[in-house]
Amino acid sequence: MSTGEATEPCLDGWLAEHGAAPLSDRRPVLAYGSNACPAKITWLRETLGLAGPAVVLRARCTGLAAVWSAGLRARDGQRPAVLAAAPGVIEQHAVWFATPEQRRVLDECEGRGSRYRLVCLHGSERIRLEDGSQPQHVLAYAGASLQRAALLVGGRPVRCVDVDQRTALALSGTSATSDGLTYAEVCGEPHHDLAGCGAI
C-alpha cells in the first residue's frame, strides 16, 4: 500500500484488516533514488521476497539531496544514487515505514555494511510528510565506500534531479571524502525508539 494522505488511525485500521503490523511496529526509512519508485517494491518482492504491505509516504526534505555516486552498480552497470548534505535545497523523496523484516530486505538490497551503511539521521525535522508531521529518528542508507561516495564534478556533487541516468553514466570526476550529513551509524538491529543514537 502506498499513500500520501492517510492519517495514522485510518492507516492502522487498514493494516489491521490485512493482518499487517501497525505503524508503531514500523521504523521510518528515507527512500530516495530507486527506492522511492513503486517498480522497485515489485522487484524487491519478486527477487528478495519482500512481504506485506509497503507503507510509503511522500516527504519534503530540506538540506539533503540524492546525488549520483562515484561508482557504478555491478548488477546492471547503472550509476546509483547516494545521500549528501545540500544546505538550502528542498527535494521530494519518500519515507518507508518498514517492518523489521522489510528493513532487512532493504539491508540485503543495499549491501548494508559494504556498499551502504544504515544510519539514523540527526535533525530529522528536515523531513516533513504531506500531512505536516515530522517523523523522528529517520533511518537512511548512506554511502559506505569510495564507490558509493558522491561524485564531484567541478568540485560539486551532481543532483539526480538535475541529470538523468543516461547523462550521469558519462560523467567523470572525483569521489567526495564526506557526505556532509550528521548521523549515527546503526549497528545491528535499531533500537525500537532509536533514542540512543549519537552523532558520529
mmCIF file of C-alpha atoms in Angstrom:
data_model
loop_
_atom_site.group_PDB
_atom_site.id
_atom_site.type_symbol
_atom_site.label_atom_id
_atom_site.label_comp_id
_atom_site.label_asym_id
_atom_site.label_seq_id
_atom_site.Cartn_x
_atom_site.Cartn_y
_atom_site.Cartn_z
ATOM 1 C CA MET A 1 0.000 0.000 0.000
ATOM 2 C CA SER A 2 1.284 3.426 -0.923
ATOM 3 C CA THR A 3 -0.419 6.587 0.220
ATOM 4 C CA GLY A 4 0.382 10.218 0.801
ATOM 5 C CA GLU A 5 -2.717 11.347 2.686
ATOM 6 C CA ALA A 6 -3.897 8.634 5.075
ATOM 7 C CA THR A 7 -3.912 9.574 8.748
ATOM 8 C CA GLU A 8 -2.454 7.218 11.307
ATOM 9 C CA PRO A 9 -5.746 5.828 12.744
ATOM 10 C CA CYS A 10 -7.130 5.171 9.235
ATOM 11 C CA LEU A 11 -3.908 3.555 8.056
ATOM 12 C CA ASP A 12 -3.588 1.434 11.185
ATOM 13 C CA GLY A 13 -7.171 0.276 10.666
ATOM 14 C CA TRP A 14 -6.382 -0.776 7.108
ATOM 15 C CA LEU A 15 -3.226 -2.577 8.245
ATOM 16 C CA ALA A 16 -5.167 -4.409 10.985
ATOM 17 C CA GLU A 17 -7.769 -5.542 8.472
ATOM 18 C CA HIS A 18 -4.997 -7.065 6.375
ATOM 19 C CA GLY A 19 -3.197 -8.707 9.300
ATOM 20 C CA ALA A 20 -0.191 -6.404 8.950
ATOM 21 C CA ALA A 21 1.985 -4.694 11.558
ATOM 22 C CA PRO A 22 0.741 -1.270 12.777
ATOM 23 C CA LEU A 23 2.765 1.920 12.358
ATOM 24 C CA SER A 24 4.018 1.625 15.943
ATOM 25 C CA ASP A 25 5.888 -1.557 14.922
ATOM 26 C CA ARG A 26 7.460 0.070 11.864
ATOM 27 C CA ARG A 27 10.513 2.328 11.557
ATOM 28 C CA PRO A 28 10.721 5.283 9.161
ATOM 29 C CA VAL A 29 13.342 4.805 6.439
ATOM 30 C CA LEU A 30 14.129 7.593 3.991
ATOM 31 C CA ALA A 31 13.549 6.305 0.452
ATOM 32 C CA TYR A 32 15.404 8.158 -2.291
ATOM 33 C CA GLY A 33 16.606 7.259 -5.766
ATOM 34 C CA SER A 34 15.193 3.949 -6.993
ATOM 35 C CA ASN A 35 13.893 3.051 -3.511
ATOM 36 C CA ALA A 36 11.173 5.674 -3.925
ATOM 37 C CA CYS A 37 9.962 4.041 -7.164
ATOM 38 C CA PRO A 38 6.936 1.661 -6.994
ATOM 39 C CA ALA A 39 8.630 -0.629 -9.509
ATOM 40 C CA LYS A 40 11.476 -1.150 -7.009
ATOM 41 C CA ILE A 41 8.985 -2.524 -4.480
ATOM 42 C CA THR A 42 7.770 -5.025 -7.087
ATOM 43 C CA TRP A 43 11.391 -6.016 -7.790
ATOM 44 C CA LEU A 44 12.057 -6.481 -4.076
ATOM 45 C CA ARG A 45 9.010 -8.749 -3.793
ATOM 46 C CA GLU A 46 9.961 -10.864 -6.809
ATOM 47 C CA THR A 47 13.718 -11.009 -6.202
ATOM 48 C CA LEU A 48 14.311 -10.761 -2.450
ATOM 49 C CA GLY A 49 10.990 -11.967 -1.031
ATOM 50 C CA LEU A 50 9.692 -8.669 0.387
ATOM 51 C CA ALA A 51 6.413 -9.444 2.163
ATOM 52 C CA GLY A 52 3.477 -7.449 3.476
ATOM 53 C CA PRO A 53 2.089 -4.012 2.660
ATOM 54 C CA ALA A 54 4.677 -1.344 1.845
ATOM 55 C CA VAL A 55 3.655 1.865 3.632
ATOM 56 C CA VAL A 56 5.403 4.644 1.708
ATOM 57 C CA LEU A 57 4.530 8.315 2.218
ATOM 58 C CA ARG A 58 5.736 11.289 0.181
ATOM 59 C CA ALA A 59 8.077 13.609 2.071
ATOM 60 C CA ARG A 60 9.565 17.074 1.668
ATOM 61 C CA CYS A 61 13.246 17.010 2.567
ATOM 62 C CA THR A 62 15.270 20.137 3.325
ATOM 63 C CA GLY A 63 19.058 20.265 3.490
ATOM 64 C CA LEU A 64 19.775 16.897 1.904
ATOM 65 C CA ALA A 65 19.751 15.588 -1.655
ATOM 66 C CA ALA A 66 20.015 12.443 -3.734
ATOM 67 C CA VAL A 67 23.195 12.762 -5.796
ATOM 68 C CA TRP A 68 24.989 10.496 -8.233
ATOM 69 C CA SER A 69 27.640 8.215 -6.784
ATOM 70 C CA ALA A 70 31.224 7.930 -7.982
ATOM 71 C CA GLY A 71 30.936 4.224 -8.831
ATOM 72 C CA LEU A 72 28.648 2.107 -10.975
ATOM 73 C CA ARG A 73 26.402 -0.712 -9.809
ATOM 74 C CA ALA A 74 27.871 -4.146 -10.556
ATOM 75 C CA ARG A 75 24.478 -5.745 -11.171
ATOM 76 C CA ASP A 76 23.437 -3.597 -14.145
ATOM 77 C CA GLY A 77 26.174 -1.026 -14.765
ATOM 78 C CA GLN A 78 23.967 1.883 -13.700
ATOM 79 C CA ARG A 79 25.130 4.784 -11.540
ATOM 80 C CA PRO A 80 23.280 4.591 -8.195
ATOM 81 C CA ALA A 81 22.164 7.464 -6.030
ATOM 82 C CA VAL A 82 23.662 8.331 -2.665
ATOM 83 C CA LEU A 83 22.622 10.792 0.008
ATOM 84 C CA ALA A 84 24.505 14.040 0.640
ATOM 85 C CA ALA A 85 24.033 17.243 2.596
ATOM 86 C CA ALA A 86 22.679 20.093 0.465
ATOM 87 C CA PRO A 87 22.181 23.292 2.507
ATOM 88 C CA GLY A 88 19.168 25.280 1.373
ATOM 89 C CA VAL A 89 17.996 22.596 -1.065
ATOM 90 C CA ILE A 90 14.462 21.156 -0.932
ATOM 91 C CA GLU A 91 13.711 17.822 -2.592
ATOM 92 C CA GLN A 92 10.744 15.475 -2.719
ATOM 93 C CA HIS A 93 11.519 11.943 -1.597
ATOM 94 C CA ALA A 94 9.582 9.398 0.452
ATOM 95 C CA VAL A 95 9.553 7.740 3.864
ATOM 96 C CA TRP A 96 9.006 3.998 4.020
ATOM 97 C CA PHE A 97 7.512 2.842 7.321
ATOM 98 C CA ALA A 98 9.157 -0.571 7.242
ATOM 99 C CA THR A 99 8.707 -3.587 9.470
ATOM 100 C CA PRO A 100 11.937 -5.143 10.778
ATOM 101 C CA GLU A 101 11.575 -7.892 8.159
ATOM 102 C CA GLN A 102 11.119 -5.363 5.348
ATOM 103 C CA ARG A 103 14.095 -3.358 6.548
ATOM 104 C CA ARG A 104 16.259 -6.475 6.486
ATOM 105 C CA VAL A 105 15.269 -6.951 2.842
ATOM 106 C CA LEU A 106 16.404 -3.371 2.230
ATOM 107 C CA ASP A 107 19.650 -4.166 4.083
ATOM 108 C CA GLU A 108 20.286 -7.013 1.644
ATOM 109 C CA CYS A 109 19.371 -4.948 -1.388
ATOM 110 C CA GLU A 110 21.570 -2.017 -0.367
ATOM 111 C CA GLY A 111 24.528 -4.168 0.633
ATOM 112 C CA ARG A 112 24.498 -2.902 4.195
ATOM 113 C CA GLY A 113 27.994 -2.894 5.644
ATOM 114 C CA SER A 114 29.763 -2.896 2.276
ATOM 115 C CA ARG A 115 28.085 -0.543 -0.210
ATOM 116 C CA TYR A 116 25.831 1.394 2.188
ATOM 117 C CA ARG A 117 25.590 1.977 5.925
ATOM 118 C CA LEU A 118 22.310 2.083 7.821
ATOM 119 C CA VAL A 119 22.276 5.376 9.722
ATOM 120 C CA CYS A 120 19.949 7.365 11.955
ATOM 121 C CA LEU A 121 19.702 10.913 10.640
ATOM 122 C CA HIS A 122 20.006 13.771 13.104
ATOM 123 C CA GLY A 123 17.996 16.925 12.666
ATOM 124 C CA SER A 124 15.179 14.844 11.152
ATOM 125 C CA GLU A 125 12.927 17.915 11.340
ATOM 126 C CA ARG A 126 14.269 18.407 7.802
ATOM 127 C CA ILE A 127 11.908 15.613 6.740
ATOM 128 C CA ARG A 128 8.210 16.522 6.657
ATOM 129 C CA LEU A 129 5.354 14.341 5.459
ATOM 130 C CA GLU A 130 2.452 15.695 3.423
ATOM 131 C CA ASP A 131 0.214 15.875 6.492
ATOM 132 C CA GLY A 132 2.754 18.193 8.136
ATOM 133 C CA SER A 133 4.098 15.618 10.593
ATOM 134 C CA GLN A 134 7.828 15.219 11.131
ATOM 135 C CA PRO A 135 8.898 11.621 11.772
ATOM 136 C CA GLN A 136 11.638 11.304 14.362
ATOM 137 C CA HIS A 137 14.767 9.119 14.236
ATOM 138 C CA VAL A 138 14.550 8.533 10.483
ATOM 139 C CA LEU A 139 16.785 5.778 9.155
ATOM 140 C CA ALA A 140 18.590 6.105 5.825
ATOM 141 C CA TYR A 141 21.179 4.309 3.730
ATOM 142 C CA ALA A 142 24.353 6.383 3.363
ATOM 143 C CA GLY A 143 27.367 5.502 1.218
ATOM 144 C CA ALA A 144 29.910 3.212 2.858
ATOM 145 C CA SER A 145 32.704 3.069 0.258
ATOM 146 C CA LEU A 146 34.500 5.184 -2.327
ATOM 147 C CA GLN A 147 32.262 3.581 -4.938
ATOM 148 C CA ARG A 148 29.245 4.897 -3.048
ATOM 149 C CA ALA A 149 30.690 8.322 -2.286
ATOM 150 C CA ALA A 150 29.186 11.296 -4.074
ATOM 151 C CA LEU A 151 30.670 12.013 -7.485
ATOM 152 C CA LEU A 152 32.162 15.502 -7.582
ATOM 153 C CA VAL A 153 32.236 17.248 -10.951
ATOM 154 C CA GLY A 154 33.963 20.593 -10.801
ATOM 155 C CA GLY A 155 34.187 20.107 -7.041
ATOM 156 C CA ARG A 156 30.396 19.795 -6.580
ATOM 157 C CA PRO A 157 28.036 16.802 -6.271
ATOM 158 C CA VAL A 158 25.577 16.241 -9.106
ATOM 159 C CA ARG A 159 21.940 16.078 -8.010
ATOM 160 C CA CYS A 160 19.846 13.297 -9.529
ATOM 161 C CA VAL A 161 17.022 15.754 -10.281
ATOM 162 C CA ASP A 162 19.397 17.772 -12.487
ATOM 163 C CA VAL A 163 20.968 14.985 -14.556
ATOM 164 C CA ASP A 164 19.284 11.810 -15.817
ATOM 165 C CA GLN A 165 20.784 8.319 -15.597
ATOM 166 C CA ARG A 166 21.995 8.209 -19.200
ATOM 167 C CA THR A 167 23.827 11.506 -18.857
ATOM 168 C CA ALA A 168 25.144 10.543 -15.417
ATOM 169 C CA LEU A 169 26.852 7.469 -16.855
ATOM 170 C CA ALA A 170 29.065 9.693 -18.979
ATOM 171 C CA LEU A 171 30.159 11.913 -16.096
ATOM 172 C CA SER A 172 33.703 11.843 -14.767
ATOM 173 C CA GLY A 173 35.058 13.397 -11.622
ATOM 174 C CA THR A 174 36.374 12.533 -8.178
ATOM 175 C CA SER A 175 34.941 10.860 -5.094
ATOM 176 C CA ALA A 176 33.816 13.083 -2.228
ATOM 177 C CA THR A 177 35.603 12.476 1.065
ATOM 178 C CA SER A 178 32.442 13.162 3.107
ATOM 179 C CA ASP A 179 28.687 13.255 2.521
ATOM 180 C CA GLY A 180 28.367 16.194 4.927
ATOM 181 C CA LEU A 181 25.458 14.623 6.786
ATOM 182 C CA THR A 182 25.102 14.344 10.558
ATOM 183 C CA TYR A 183 24.029 10.895 11.667
ATOM 184 C CA ALA A 184 24.796 7.893 13.825
ATOM 185 C CA GLU A 185 25.575 4.592 12.188
ATOM 186 C CA VAL A 186 23.239 1.837 13.375
ATOM 187 C CA CYS A 187 24.977 -1.350 14.467
ATOM 188 C CA GLY A 188 22.832 -4.479 14.432
ATOM 189 C CA GLU A 189 19.105 -4.041 14.857
ATOM 190 C CA PRO A 190 17.881 -0.480 15.525
ATOM 191 C CA HIS A 191 16.523 0.202 18.994
ATOM 192 C CA HIS A 192 12.735 0.422 18.996
ATOM 193 C CA ASP A 193 12.693 4.196 19.516
ATOM 194 C CA LEU A 194 16.266 4.892 18.289
ATOM 195 C CA ALA A 195 16.504 7.491 21.054
ATOM 196 C CA GLY A 196 20.014 6.379 21.912
ATOM 197 C CA CYS A 197 21.533 7.386 18.582
ATOM 198 C CA GLY A 198 24.601 9.575 18.962
ATOM 199 C CA ALA A 199 26.175 11.640 16.200
ATOM 200 C CA ILE A 200 29.377 10.476 14.529
#
